[in-house]
mmCIF file of N, CA and C in Angstrom:
data_model
loop_
_atom_site.group_PDB
_atom_site.id
_atom_site.type_symbol
_atom_site.label_atom_id
_atom_site.label_comp_id
_atom_site.label_asym_id
_atom_site.label_seq_id
_atom_site.Cartn_x
_atom_site.Cartn_y
_atom_site.Cartn_z
ATOM 1 N N UNK A 1 -37.989 -18.408 12.566
ATOM 2 C CA UNK A 1 -37.570 -17.110 13.003
ATOM 3 C C UNK A 1 -37.479 -17.111 14.528
ATOM 4 N N UNK A 2 -36.437 -16.542 15.055
ATOM 5 C CA UNK A 2 -36.196 -16.508 16.497
ATOM 6 C C UNK A 2 -37.231 -15.626 17.191
ATOM 7 N N UNK A 3 -37.474 -15.941 18.468
ATOM 8 C CA UNK A 3 -38.468 -15.208 19.258
ATOM 9 C C UNK A 3 -38.140 -13.715 19.310
ATOM 10 N N UNK A 4 -36.866 -13.374 19.485
ATOM 11 C CA UNK A 4 -36.482 -11.960 19.545
ATOM 12 C C UNK A 4 -36.777 -11.236 18.236
ATOM 13 N N UNK A 5 -36.544 -11.922 17.119
ATOM 14 C CA UNK A 5 -36.825 -11.325 15.810
ATOM 15 C C UNK A 5 -38.320 -11.089 15.632
ATOM 16 N N UNK A 6 -39.139 -12.072 16.039
ATOM 17 C CA UNK A 6 -40.592 -11.917 15.920
ATOM 18 C C UNK A 6 -41.087 -10.786 16.819
ATOM 19 N N UNK A 7 -40.548 -10.721 18.034
ATOM 20 C CA UNK A 7 -40.931 -9.647 18.955
ATOM 21 C C UNK A 7 -40.562 -8.288 18.358
ATOM 22 N N UNK A 8 -39.386 -8.187 17.790
ATOM 23 C CA UNK A 8 -38.945 -6.925 17.191
ATOM 24 C C UNK A 8 -39.852 -6.519 16.036
ATOM 25 N N UNK A 9 -40.294 -7.480 15.241
ATOM 26 C CA UNK A 9 -41.190 -7.182 14.119
ATOM 27 C C UNK A 9 -42.528 -6.626 14.602
ATOM 28 N N UNK A 10 -43.010 -7.149 15.739
ATOM 29 C CA UNK A 10 -44.257 -6.640 16.314
ATOM 30 C C UNK A 10 -44.078 -5.195 16.745
ATOM 31 N N UNK A 11 -42.959 -4.897 17.378
ATOM 32 C CA UNK A 11 -42.705 -3.528 17.833
ATOM 33 C C UNK A 11 -42.575 -2.564 16.650
ATOM 34 N N UNK A 12 -41.964 -3.013 15.579
ATOM 35 C CA UNK A 12 -41.849 -2.184 14.365
ATOM 36 C C UNK A 12 -43.243 -1.933 13.790
ATOM 37 N N UNK A 13 -44.073 -2.977 13.734
ATOM 38 C CA UNK A 13 -45.439 -2.822 13.221
ATOM 39 C C UNK A 13 -46.242 -1.865 14.096
ATOM 40 N N UNK A 14 -46.031 -1.942 15.393
ATOM 41 C CA UNK A 14 -46.715 -1.039 16.317
ATOM 42 C C UNK A 14 -46.333 0.411 16.035
ATOM 43 N N UNK A 15 -45.043 0.663 15.854
ATOM 44 C CA UNK A 15 -44.566 2.024 15.556
ATOM 45 C C UNK A 15 -45.144 2.531 14.233
ATOM 46 N N UNK A 16 -45.197 1.663 13.229
ATOM 47 C CA UNK A 16 -45.723 2.055 11.913
ATOM 48 C C UNK A 16 -47.171 2.511 12.004
ATOM 49 N N UNK A 17 -47.910 1.937 12.937
ATOM 50 C CA UNK A 17 -49.315 2.310 13.112
ATOM 51 C C UNK A 17 -49.483 3.459 14.097
ATOM 52 N N UNK A 18 -48.381 4.081 14.462
ATOM 53 C CA UNK A 18 -48.452 5.241 15.338
ATOM 54 C C UNK A 18 -48.449 4.917 16.819
ATOM 55 N N UNK A 19 -48.231 3.661 17.155
ATOM 56 C CA UNK A 19 -48.202 3.266 18.560
ATOM 57 C C UNK A 19 -46.851 3.541 19.200
ATOM 58 N N UNK A 20 -46.888 3.734 20.497
ATOM 59 C CA UNK A 20 -45.644 3.964 21.229
ATOM 60 C C UNK A 20 -45.062 2.632 21.689
ATOM 61 N N UNK A 21 -43.746 2.566 21.750
ATOM 62 C CA UNK A 21 -43.055 1.402 22.292
ATOM 63 C C UNK A 21 -42.444 1.834 23.622
ATOM 64 N N UNK A 22 -43.167 1.533 24.680
ATOM 65 C CA UNK A 22 -42.721 1.868 26.026
ATOM 66 C C UNK A 22 -41.989 0.668 26.613
ATOM 67 N N UNK A 23 -41.269 0.854 27.708
ATOM 68 C CA UNK A 23 -40.632 -0.306 28.351
ATOM 69 C C UNK A 23 -41.650 -1.394 28.738
ATOM 70 N N UNK A 24 -42.827 -0.984 29.204
ATOM 71 C CA UNK A 24 -43.847 -1.970 29.573
ATOM 72 C C UNK A 24 -44.333 -2.747 28.353
ATOM 73 N N UNK A 25 -44.568 -2.072 27.253
ATOM 74 C CA UNK A 25 -45.021 -2.757 26.040
ATOM 75 C C UNK A 25 -43.931 -3.681 25.501
ATOM 76 N N UNK A 26 -42.701 -3.223 25.538
ATOM 77 C CA UNK A 26 -41.590 -4.069 25.091
ATOM 78 C C UNK A 26 -41.515 -5.331 25.958
ATOM 79 N N UNK A 27 -41.665 -5.182 27.267
ATOM 80 C CA UNK A 27 -41.613 -6.328 28.179
ATOM 81 C C UNK A 27 -42.759 -7.294 27.907
ATOM 82 N N UNK A 28 -43.953 -6.777 27.623
ATOM 83 C CA UNK A 28 -45.084 -7.661 27.331
ATOM 84 C C UNK A 28 -44.854 -8.466 26.061
ATOM 85 N N UNK A 29 -44.341 -7.815 25.037
ATOM 86 C CA UNK A 29 -44.063 -8.527 23.788
ATOM 87 C C UNK A 29 -42.992 -9.592 24.033
ATOM 88 N N UNK A 30 -41.977 -9.261 24.805
ATOM 89 C CA UNK A 30 -40.934 -10.238 25.108
ATOM 90 C C UNK A 30 -41.499 -11.427 25.875
ATOM 91 N N UNK A 31 -42.404 -11.178 26.814
ATOM 92 C CA UNK A 31 -43.024 -12.274 27.556
ATOM 93 C C UNK A 31 -43.822 -13.168 26.606
ATOM 94 N N UNK A 32 -44.613 -12.559 25.739
ATOM 95 C CA UNK A 32 -45.442 -13.343 24.824
ATOM 96 C C UNK A 32 -44.615 -14.174 23.847
ATOM 97 N N UNK A 33 -43.461 -13.644 23.448
ATOM 98 C CA UNK A 33 -42.626 -14.349 22.478
ATOM 99 C C UNK A 33 -41.490 -15.139 23.118
ATOM 100 N N UNK A 34 -41.480 -15.224 24.425
ATOM 101 C CA UNK A 34 -40.401 -15.969 25.084
ATOM 102 C C UNK A 34 -40.536 -17.448 24.762
ATOM 103 N N UNK A 35 -39.459 -18.158 24.924
ATOM 104 C CA UNK A 35 -39.452 -19.583 24.638
ATOM 105 C C UNK A 35 -40.036 -20.411 25.783
ATOM 106 N N UNK A 36 -40.425 -19.750 26.867
ATOM 107 C CA UNK A 36 -41.021 -20.458 27.988
ATOM 108 C C UNK A 36 -42.390 -20.991 27.581
ATOM 109 N N UNK A 37 -42.985 -21.769 28.450
ATOM 110 C CA UNK A 37 -44.283 -22.377 28.161
ATOM 111 C C UNK A 37 -45.398 -21.366 28.430
ATOM 112 N N UNK A 38 -45.550 -20.403 27.527
ATOM 113 C CA UNK A 38 -46.554 -19.361 27.685
ATOM 114 C C UNK A 38 -47.579 -19.446 26.556
ATOM 115 N N UNK A 39 -48.082 -20.624 26.298
ATOM 116 C CA UNK A 39 -49.002 -20.811 25.189
ATOM 117 C C UNK A 39 -50.344 -20.115 25.419
ATOM 118 N N UNK A 40 -50.948 -20.285 26.582
ATOM 119 C CA UNK A 40 -52.243 -19.688 26.886
ATOM 120 C C UNK A 40 -52.134 -18.951 28.209
ATOM 121 N N UNK A 41 -52.091 -17.643 28.154
ATOM 122 C CA UNK A 41 -51.896 -16.830 29.350
ATOM 123 C C UNK A 41 -53.085 -15.907 29.585
ATOM 124 N N UNK A 42 -53.507 -15.786 30.834
ATOM 125 C CA UNK A 42 -54.484 -14.758 31.168
ATOM 126 C C UNK A 42 -53.748 -13.423 31.206
ATOM 127 N N UNK A 43 -54.504 -12.347 31.125
ATOM 128 C CA UNK A 43 -53.890 -11.025 31.231
ATOM 129 C C UNK A 43 -53.222 -10.865 32.596
ATOM 130 N N UNK A 44 -53.830 -11.425 33.630
ATOM 131 C CA UNK A 44 -53.231 -11.344 34.966
ATOM 132 C C UNK A 44 -51.888 -12.061 35.018
ATOM 133 N N UNK A 45 -51.783 -13.208 34.344
ATOM 134 C CA UNK A 45 -50.511 -13.948 34.320
ATOM 135 C C UNK A 45 -49.468 -13.166 33.526
ATOM 136 N N UNK A 46 -49.875 -12.551 32.430
ATOM 137 C CA UNK A 46 -48.945 -11.707 31.672
ATOM 138 C C UNK A 46 -48.430 -10.593 32.578
ATOM 139 N N UNK A 47 -49.324 -9.993 33.358
ATOM 140 C CA UNK A 47 -48.920 -8.910 34.266
ATOM 141 C C UNK A 47 -47.889 -9.403 35.275
ATOM 142 N N UNK A 48 -48.097 -10.598 35.839
ATOM 143 C CA UNK A 48 -47.137 -11.154 36.806
ATOM 144 C C UNK A 48 -45.769 -11.327 36.149
ATOM 145 N N UNK A 49 -45.761 -11.886 34.942
ATOM 146 C CA UNK A 49 -44.497 -12.133 34.241
ATOM 147 C C UNK A 49 -43.810 -10.829 33.853
ATOM 148 N N UNK A 50 -44.596 -9.836 33.476
ATOM 149 C CA UNK A 50 -44.017 -8.529 33.119
ATOM 150 C C UNK A 50 -43.451 -7.856 34.368
ATOM 151 N N UNK A 51 -44.162 -7.992 35.487
ATOM 152 C CA UNK A 51 -43.691 -7.367 36.736
ATOM 153 C C UNK A 51 -42.388 -7.978 37.247
ATOM 154 N N UNK A 52 -42.058 -9.179 36.795
ATOM 155 C CA UNK A 52 -40.749 -9.744 37.137
ATOM 156 C C UNK A 52 -39.640 -8.909 36.497
ATOM 157 N N UNK A 53 -39.954 -8.251 35.400
ATOM 158 C CA UNK A 53 -38.991 -7.401 34.685
ATOM 159 C C UNK A 53 -39.146 -5.931 35.076
ATOM 160 N N UNK A 54 -40.407 -5.505 35.192
ATOM 161 C CA UNK A 54 -40.737 -4.100 35.500
ATOM 162 C C UNK A 54 -41.813 -4.097 36.592
ATOM 163 N N UNK A 55 -41.419 -3.981 37.845
ATOM 164 C CA UNK A 55 -42.349 -4.154 38.963
ATOM 165 C C UNK A 55 -43.529 -3.187 39.019
ATOM 166 N N UNK A 56 -43.461 -2.040 38.379
ATOM 167 C CA UNK A 56 -44.528 -1.051 38.519
ATOM 168 C C UNK A 56 -45.580 -1.084 37.413
ATOM 169 N N UNK A 57 -45.580 -2.097 36.572
ATOM 170 C CA UNK A 57 -46.559 -2.167 35.484
ATOM 171 C C UNK A 57 -47.915 -2.576 36.067
ATOM 172 N N UNK A 58 -48.933 -1.792 35.761
ATOM 173 C CA UNK A 58 -50.278 -2.052 36.265
ATOM 174 C C UNK A 58 -51.009 -3.021 35.330
ATOM 175 N N UNK A 59 -51.870 -3.850 35.905
ATOM 176 C CA UNK A 59 -52.586 -4.839 35.113
ATOM 177 C C UNK A 59 -53.471 -4.183 34.058
ATOM 178 N N UNK A 60 -53.981 -2.977 34.308
ATOM 179 C CA UNK A 60 -54.803 -2.299 33.299
ATOM 180 C C UNK A 60 -53.981 -1.978 32.048
ATOM 181 N N UNK A 61 -52.702 -1.692 32.240
ATOM 182 C CA UNK A 61 -51.798 -1.462 31.103
ATOM 183 C C UNK A 61 -51.695 -2.728 30.262
ATOM 184 N N UNK A 62 -51.613 -3.860 30.927
ATOM 185 C CA UNK A 62 -51.522 -5.147 30.230
ATOM 186 C C UNK A 62 -52.795 -5.398 29.435
ATOM 187 N N UNK A 63 -53.949 -5.226 30.050
ATOM 188 C CA UNK A 63 -55.216 -5.443 29.347
ATOM 189 C C UNK A 63 -55.326 -4.546 28.111
ATOM 190 N N UNK A 64 -55.014 -3.272 28.268
ATOM 191 C CA UNK A 64 -55.118 -2.343 27.141
ATOM 192 C C UNK A 64 -54.171 -2.728 26.008
ATOM 193 N N UNK A 65 -52.944 -3.116 26.357
ATOM 194 C CA UNK A 65 -51.992 -3.446 25.300
ATOM 195 C C UNK A 65 -52.324 -4.781 24.637
ATOM 196 N N UNK A 66 -52.888 -5.709 25.381
ATOM 197 C CA UNK A 66 -53.329 -6.956 24.749
ATOM 198 C C UNK A 66 -54.418 -6.676 23.708
ATOM 199 N N UNK A 67 -55.276 -5.709 23.989
ATOM 200 C CA UNK A 67 -56.280 -5.314 22.994
ATOM 201 C C UNK A 67 -55.613 -4.717 21.751
ATOM 202 N N UNK A 68 -54.575 -3.929 21.957
ATOM 203 C CA UNK A 68 -53.827 -3.357 20.831
ATOM 204 C C UNK A 68 -53.203 -4.485 20.007
ATOM 205 N N UNK A 69 -52.572 -5.433 20.689
ATOM 206 C CA UNK A 69 -51.941 -6.557 19.994
ATOM 207 C C UNK A 69 -52.971 -7.413 19.258
ATOM 208 N N UNK A 70 -54.145 -7.532 19.831
ATOM 209 C CA UNK A 70 -55.201 -8.270 19.145
ATOM 210 C C UNK A 70 -55.618 -7.527 17.881
ATOM 211 N N UNK A 71 -55.703 -6.214 17.969
ATOM 212 C CA UNK A 71 -56.029 -5.401 16.797
ATOM 213 C C UNK A 71 -54.978 -5.495 15.700
ATOM 214 N N UNK A 72 -53.733 -5.701 16.097
ATOM 215 C CA UNK A 72 -52.644 -5.876 15.128
ATOM 216 C C UNK A 72 -52.597 -7.292 14.561
ATOM 217 N N UNK A 73 -53.396 -8.201 15.121
ATOM 218 C CA UNK A 73 -53.388 -9.592 14.676
ATOM 219 C C UNK A 73 -52.258 -10.408 15.256
ATOM 220 N N UNK A 74 -51.663 -9.941 16.338
ATOM 221 C CA UNK A 74 -50.535 -10.641 16.968
ATOM 222 C C UNK A 74 -51.025 -11.702 17.937
ATOM 223 N N UNK A 75 -52.080 -11.393 18.686
ATOM 224 C CA UNK A 75 -52.649 -12.346 19.634
ATOM 225 C C UNK A 75 -54.143 -12.476 19.394
ATOM 226 N N UNK A 76 -54.677 -13.580 19.829
ATOM 227 C CA UNK A 76 -56.115 -13.816 19.902
ATOM 228 C C UNK A 76 -56.432 -14.144 21.337
ATOM 229 N N UNK A 77 -57.661 -13.889 21.726
ATOM 230 C CA UNK A 77 -58.077 -14.377 23.034
ATOM 231 C C UNK A 77 -59.121 -15.463 22.817
ATOM 232 N N UNK A 78 -59.161 -16.378 23.744
ATOM 233 C CA UNK A 78 -60.100 -17.491 23.658
ATOM 234 C C UNK A 78 -60.650 -17.755 25.051
ATOM 235 N N UNK A 79 -61.895 -18.162 25.089
ATOM 236 C CA UNK A 79 -62.536 -18.530 26.344
ATOM 237 C C UNK A 79 -62.504 -20.053 26.432
ATOM 238 N N UNK A 80 -61.788 -20.564 27.409
ATOM 239 C CA UNK A 80 -61.595 -22.007 27.543
ATOM 240 C C UNK A 80 -62.531 -22.626 28.578
ATOM 241 N N UNK A 81 -63.632 -22.028 28.820
ATOM 242 C CA UNK A 81 -64.563 -22.552 29.809
ATOM 243 C C UNK A 81 -65.070 -21.422 30.676
ATOM 244 N N UNK A 82 -65.153 -21.676 31.962
ATOM 245 C CA UNK A 82 -65.749 -20.710 32.871
ATOM 246 C C UNK A 82 -64.764 -19.699 33.427
ATOM 247 N N UNK A 83 -63.491 -19.877 33.165
ATOM 248 C CA UNK A 83 -62.485 -18.963 33.690
ATOM 249 C C UNK A 83 -62.306 -17.749 32.810
ATOM 250 N N UNK A 84 -61.277 -17.010 33.105
ATOM 251 C CA UNK A 84 -60.960 -15.810 32.331
ATOM 252 C C UNK A 84 -60.472 -16.182 30.941
ATOM 253 N N UNK A 85 -60.571 -15.230 30.036
ATOM 254 C CA UNK A 85 -60.050 -15.424 28.687
ATOM 255 C C UNK A 85 -58.542 -15.575 28.764
ATOM 256 N N UNK A 86 -57.995 -16.352 27.841
ATOM 257 C CA UNK A 86 -56.553 -16.497 27.738
ATOM 258 C C UNK A 86 -56.129 -15.987 26.367
ATOM 259 N N UNK A 87 -54.871 -15.595 26.286
ATOM 260 C CA UNK A 87 -54.316 -15.035 25.066
ATOM 261 C C UNK A 87 -53.245 -15.964 24.525
ATOM 262 N N UNK A 88 -53.155 -16.021 23.214
ATOM 263 C CA UNK A 88 -52.108 -16.799 22.572
ATOM 264 C C UNK A 88 -51.728 -16.131 21.264
ATOM 265 N N UNK A 89 -50.524 -16.416 20.814
ATOM 266 C CA UNK A 89 -50.039 -15.861 19.555
ATOM 267 C C UNK A 89 -50.845 -16.417 18.393
ATOM 268 N N UNK A 90 -50.990 -15.637 17.364
ATOM 269 C CA UNK A 90 -51.800 -16.041 16.209
ATOM 270 C C UNK A 90 -50.962 -16.672 15.105
ATOM 271 N N UNK A 91 -49.847 -17.269 15.463
ATOM 272 C CA UNK A 91 -48.949 -17.800 14.443
ATOM 273 C C UNK A 91 -49.587 -18.908 13.613
ATOM 274 N N UNK A 92 -50.462 -19.690 14.199
ATOM 275 C CA UNK A 92 -51.152 -20.747 13.458
ATOM 276 C C UNK A 92 -52.621 -20.742 13.852
ATOM 277 N N UNK A 93 -53.499 -20.804 12.861
ATOM 278 C CA UNK A 93 -54.930 -20.854 13.141
ATOM 279 C C UNK A 93 -55.256 -22.198 13.767
ATOM 280 N N UNK A 94 -55.893 -22.154 14.924
ATOM 281 C CA UNK A 94 -56.295 -23.391 15.576
ATOM 282 C C UNK A 94 -57.500 -23.148 16.468
ATOM 283 N N UNK A 95 -58.172 -24.232 16.778
ATOM 284 C CA UNK A 95 -59.314 -24.192 17.692
ATOM 285 C C UNK A 95 -58.925 -24.957 18.950
ATOM 286 N N UNK A 96 -59.754 -24.846 19.974
ATOM 287 C CA UNK A 96 -59.467 -25.484 21.251
ATOM 288 C C UNK A 96 -60.631 -26.370 21.669
ATOM 289 N N UNK A 97 -60.307 -27.508 22.231
ATOM 290 C CA UNK A 97 -61.296 -28.393 22.836
ATOM 291 C C UNK A 97 -60.866 -28.593 24.282
ATOM 292 N N UNK A 98 -61.803 -28.370 25.206
ATOM 293 C CA UNK A 98 -61.510 -28.507 26.629
ATOM 294 C C UNK A 98 -62.227 -29.735 27.149
ATOM 295 N N UNK A 99 -61.471 -30.618 27.802
ATOM 296 C CA UNK A 99 -62.058 -31.807 28.400
ATOM 297 C C UNK A 99 -62.931 -31.382 29.577
ATOM 298 N N UNK A 100 -64.188 -31.791 29.545
ATOM 299 C CA UNK A 100 -65.133 -31.438 30.609
ATOM 300 C C UNK A 100 -64.833 -32.131 31.928
ATOM 301 N N UNK A 101 -64.049 -33.197 31.864
ATOM 302 C CA UNK A 101 -63.783 -33.968 33.080
ATOM 303 C C UNK A 101 -62.498 -33.521 33.773
ATOM 304 N N UNK A 102 -61.407 -33.390 33.010
ATOM 305 C CA UNK A 102 -60.115 -33.091 33.650
ATOM 306 C C UNK A 102 -59.614 -31.675 33.363
ATOM 307 N N UNK A 103 -60.238 -30.968 32.405
ATOM 308 C CA UNK A 103 -59.841 -29.604 32.087
ATOM 309 C C UNK A 103 -58.702 -29.485 31.085
ATOM 310 N N UNK A 104 -58.211 -30.597 30.574
ATOM 311 C CA UNK A 104 -57.117 -30.573 29.592
ATOM 312 C C UNK A 104 -57.554 -29.810 28.350
ATOM 313 N N UNK A 105 -56.666 -28.973 27.834
ATOM 314 C CA UNK A 105 -56.939 -28.200 26.621
ATOM 315 C C UNK A 105 -56.192 -28.867 25.470
ATOM 316 N N UNK A 106 -56.929 -29.183 24.426
ATOM 317 C CA UNK A 106 -56.362 -29.804 23.235
ATOM 318 C C UNK A 106 -56.510 -28.818 22.083
ATOM 319 N N UNK A 107 -55.410 -28.520 21.417
ATOM 320 C CA UNK A 107 -55.464 -27.662 20.237
ATOM 321 C C UNK A 107 -55.675 -28.526 19.010
ATOM 322 N N UNK A 108 -56.581 -28.085 18.144
ATOM 323 C CA UNK A 108 -56.836 -28.798 16.902
ATOM 324 C C UNK A 108 -56.579 -27.849 15.744
ATOM 325 N N UNK A 109 -56.132 -28.395 14.641
ATOM 326 C CA UNK A 109 -55.860 -27.616 13.436
ATOM 327 C C UNK A 109 -57.096 -26.807 13.075
ATOM 328 N N UNK A 110 -56.880 -25.555 12.741
ATOM 329 C CA UNK A 110 -57.991 -24.674 12.389
ATOM 330 C C UNK A 110 -58.844 -25.195 11.254
ATOM 331 N N UNK A 111 -58.262 -25.977 10.377
ATOM 332 C CA UNK A 111 -59.013 -26.530 9.262
ATOM 333 C C UNK A 111 -59.917 -27.687 9.635
ATOM 334 N N UNK A 112 -59.756 -28.211 10.843
ATOM 335 C CA UNK A 112 -60.547 -29.364 11.268
ATOM 336 C C UNK A 112 -62.041 -29.059 11.301
ATOM 337 N N UNK A 113 -62.389 -27.809 11.459
ATOM 338 C CA UNK A 113 -63.803 -27.441 11.558
ATOM 339 C C UNK A 113 -64.334 -26.758 10.299
ATOM 340 N N UNK A 114 -63.527 -26.723 9.245
ATOM 341 C CA UNK A 114 -63.938 -26.030 8.023
ATOM 342 C C UNK A 114 -65.186 -26.644 7.395
ATOM 343 N N UNK A 115 -65.270 -27.969 7.372
ATOM 344 C CA UNK A 115 -66.438 -28.622 6.765
ATOM 345 C C UNK A 115 -67.704 -28.289 7.558
ATOM 346 N N UNK A 116 -67.611 -28.319 8.888
ATOM 347 C CA UNK A 116 -68.757 -27.964 9.717
ATOM 348 C C UNK A 116 -69.149 -26.506 9.491
ATOM 349 N N UNK A 117 -68.153 -25.628 9.409
ATOM 350 C CA UNK A 117 -68.421 -24.213 9.180
ATOM 351 C C UNK A 117 -69.134 -24.001 7.847
ATOM 352 N N UNK A 118 -68.668 -24.682 6.808
ATOM 353 C CA UNK A 118 -69.291 -24.560 5.485
ATOM 354 C C UNK A 118 -70.732 -25.061 5.521
ATOM 355 N N UNK A 119 -70.967 -26.147 6.225
ATOM 356 C CA UNK A 119 -72.327 -26.702 6.320
ATOM 357 C C UNK A 119 -73.250 -25.739 7.081
ATOM 358 N N UNK A 120 -72.768 -25.200 8.187
ATOM 359 C CA UNK A 120 -73.575 -24.246 8.952
ATOM 360 C C UNK A 120 -73.919 -23.018 8.126
ATOM 361 N N UNK A 121 -72.946 -22.557 7.337
ATOM 362 C CA UNK A 121 -73.190 -21.390 6.500
ATOM 363 C C UNK A 121 -74.199 -21.695 5.402
ATOM 364 N N UNK A 122 -74.052 -22.866 4.770
ATOM 365 C CA UNK A 122 -74.954 -23.242 3.684
ATOM 366 C C UNK A 122 -76.375 -23.494 4.187
ATOM 367 N N UNK A 123 -76.499 -24.154 5.333
ATOM 368 C CA UNK A 123 -77.822 -24.549 5.818
ATOM 369 C C UNK A 123 -78.498 -23.508 6.705
ATOM 370 N N UNK A 124 -77.686 -22.677 7.386
ATOM 371 C CA UNK A 124 -78.281 -21.769 8.367
ATOM 372 C C UNK A 124 -77.848 -20.312 8.205
ATOM 373 N N UNK A 125 -76.954 -20.049 7.259
ATOM 374 C CA UNK A 125 -76.495 -18.681 7.049
ATOM 375 C C UNK A 125 -75.612 -18.160 8.171
ATOM 376 N N UNK A 126 -74.951 -19.067 8.867
ATOM 377 C CA UNK A 126 -74.100 -18.705 10.000
ATOM 378 C C UNK A 126 -72.680 -19.178 9.728
ATOM 379 N N UNK A 127 -71.746 -18.263 9.865
ATOM 380 C CA UNK A 127 -70.334 -18.625 9.686
ATOM 381 C C UNK A 127 -69.710 -18.891 11.055
ATOM 382 N N UNK A 128 -69.106 -20.034 11.222
ATOM 383 C CA UNK A 128 -68.494 -20.452 12.480
ATOM 384 C C UNK A 128 -67.153 -19.755 12.676
ATOM 385 N N UNK A 129 -66.945 -19.183 13.847
ATOM 386 C CA UNK A 129 -65.663 -18.606 14.238
ATOM 387 C C UNK A 129 -65.224 -19.394 15.466
ATOM 388 N N UNK A 130 -64.553 -20.499 15.232
ATOM 389 C CA UNK A 130 -64.259 -21.456 16.305
ATOM 390 C C UNK A 130 -63.038 -21.081 17.135
ATOM 391 N N UNK A 131 -62.326 -20.033 16.766
ATOM 392 C CA UNK A 131 -61.127 -19.693 17.511
ATOM 393 C C UNK A 131 -61.429 -18.913 18.780
ATOM 394 N N UNK A 132 -62.614 -18.335 18.915
ATOM 395 C CA UNK A 132 -62.910 -17.461 20.048
ATOM 396 C C UNK A 132 -63.358 -18.222 21.298
ATOM 397 N N UNK A 133 -64.102 -19.275 21.121
ATOM 398 C CA UNK A 133 -64.575 -20.088 22.246
ATOM 399 C C UNK A 133 -64.106 -21.517 22.060
ATOM 400 N N UNK A 134 -63.858 -22.183 23.157
ATOM 401 C CA UNK A 134 -63.437 -23.582 23.101
ATOM 402 C C UNK A 134 -64.663 -24.476 22.976
ATOM 403 N N UNK A 135 -64.471 -25.576 22.304
ATOM 404 C CA UNK A 135 -65.494 -26.607 22.261
ATOM 405 C C UNK A 135 -65.327 -27.491 23.487
ATOM 406 N N UNK A 136 -66.407 -28.058 23.970
ATOM 407 C CA UNK A 136 -66.343 -28.972 25.113
ATOM 408 C C UNK A 136 -66.316 -30.400 24.599
ATOM 409 N N UNK A 137 -65.619 -31.257 25.305
ATOM 410 C CA UNK A 137 -65.541 -32.660 24.934
ATOM 411 C C UNK A 137 -64.874 -33.451 26.042
ATOM 412 N N UNK A 138 -64.420 -34.631 25.697
ATOM 413 C CA UNK A 138 -63.650 -35.462 26.623
ATOM 414 C C UNK A 138 -62.371 -35.903 25.930
ATOM 415 N N UNK A 139 -61.257 -35.779 26.648
ATOM 416 C CA UNK A 139 -59.973 -36.199 26.083
ATOM 417 C C UNK A 139 -59.898 -37.724 26.084
ATOM 418 N N UNK A 140 -58.908 -38.256 25.388
ATOM 419 C CA UNK A 140 -58.751 -39.707 25.306
ATOM 420 C C UNK A 140 -58.581 -40.355 26.666
ATOM 421 N N UNK A 141 -57.884 -39.664 27.563
ATOM 422 C CA UNK A 141 -57.682 -40.223 28.899
ATOM 423 C C UNK A 141 -58.952 -40.339 29.713
ATOM 424 N N UNK A 142 -59.951 -39.529 29.386
ATOM 425 C CA UNK A 142 -61.195 -39.515 30.172
ATOM 426 C C UNK A 142 -62.344 -40.251 29.494
ATOM 427 N N UNK A 143 -62.242 -40.508 28.202
ATOM 428 C CA UNK A 143 -63.318 -41.176 27.495
ATOM 429 C C UNK A 143 -63.573 -42.534 28.139
ATOM 430 N N UNK A 144 -64.812 -42.750 28.465
ATOM 431 C CA UNK A 144 -65.186 -44.052 29.039
ATOM 432 C C UNK A 144 -64.917 -44.189 30.524
ATOM 433 N N UNK A 145 -64.113 -43.312 31.088
ATOM 434 C CA UNK A 145 -63.825 -43.386 32.523
ATOM 435 C C UNK A 145 -65.000 -42.794 33.289
ATOM 436 N N UNK A 146 -65.435 -43.464 34.299
ATOM 437 C CA UNK A 146 -66.528 -42.957 35.108
ATOM 438 C C UNK A 146 -66.070 -42.822 36.544
ATOM 439 N N UNK A 147 -66.425 -41.701 37.130
ATOM 440 C CA UNK A 147 -66.061 -41.451 38.529
ATOM 441 C C UNK A 147 -67.282 -41.677 39.411
ATOM 442 N N UNK A 148 -67.867 -42.835 39.284
ATOM 443 C CA UNK A 148 -69.053 -43.140 40.101
ATOM 444 C C UNK A 148 -68.667 -43.288 41.558
ATOM 445 N N UNK A 149 -69.536 -42.819 42.464
ATOM 446 C CA UNK A 149 -69.232 -42.931 43.906
ATOM 447 C C UNK A 149 -69.195 -44.352 44.398
#
């Protein structure tokens, strides 16, 4: 399905739930569904991209609407380390691993952690929600590499 079609479906779903479709909200949805490399965006970056289209959009508007989109199941936010949360479309369930050495973010299939989640639930009564926080690790390029002085 084309990005414009997916964006339009989100706006229709928003209207069905009683939400307003303002020019700012339309621009945010278009930014999120654009074909550009916008896989993981902070709310501040979304605001910059939206302001390229509509210069007077305030960052608080972006934050509030991202929460609305999260409630609709359109986006998720994830914490990839010590920085701000980033947002991404929920089209495919996946988890994130951040390389502790170089900062590279690797997406892994959401099912990759299902066995661990089942074990944690069976042994400790805890269900793993791995999409919200990134796991720490080392990417292939950094494994074994040492930056000794």
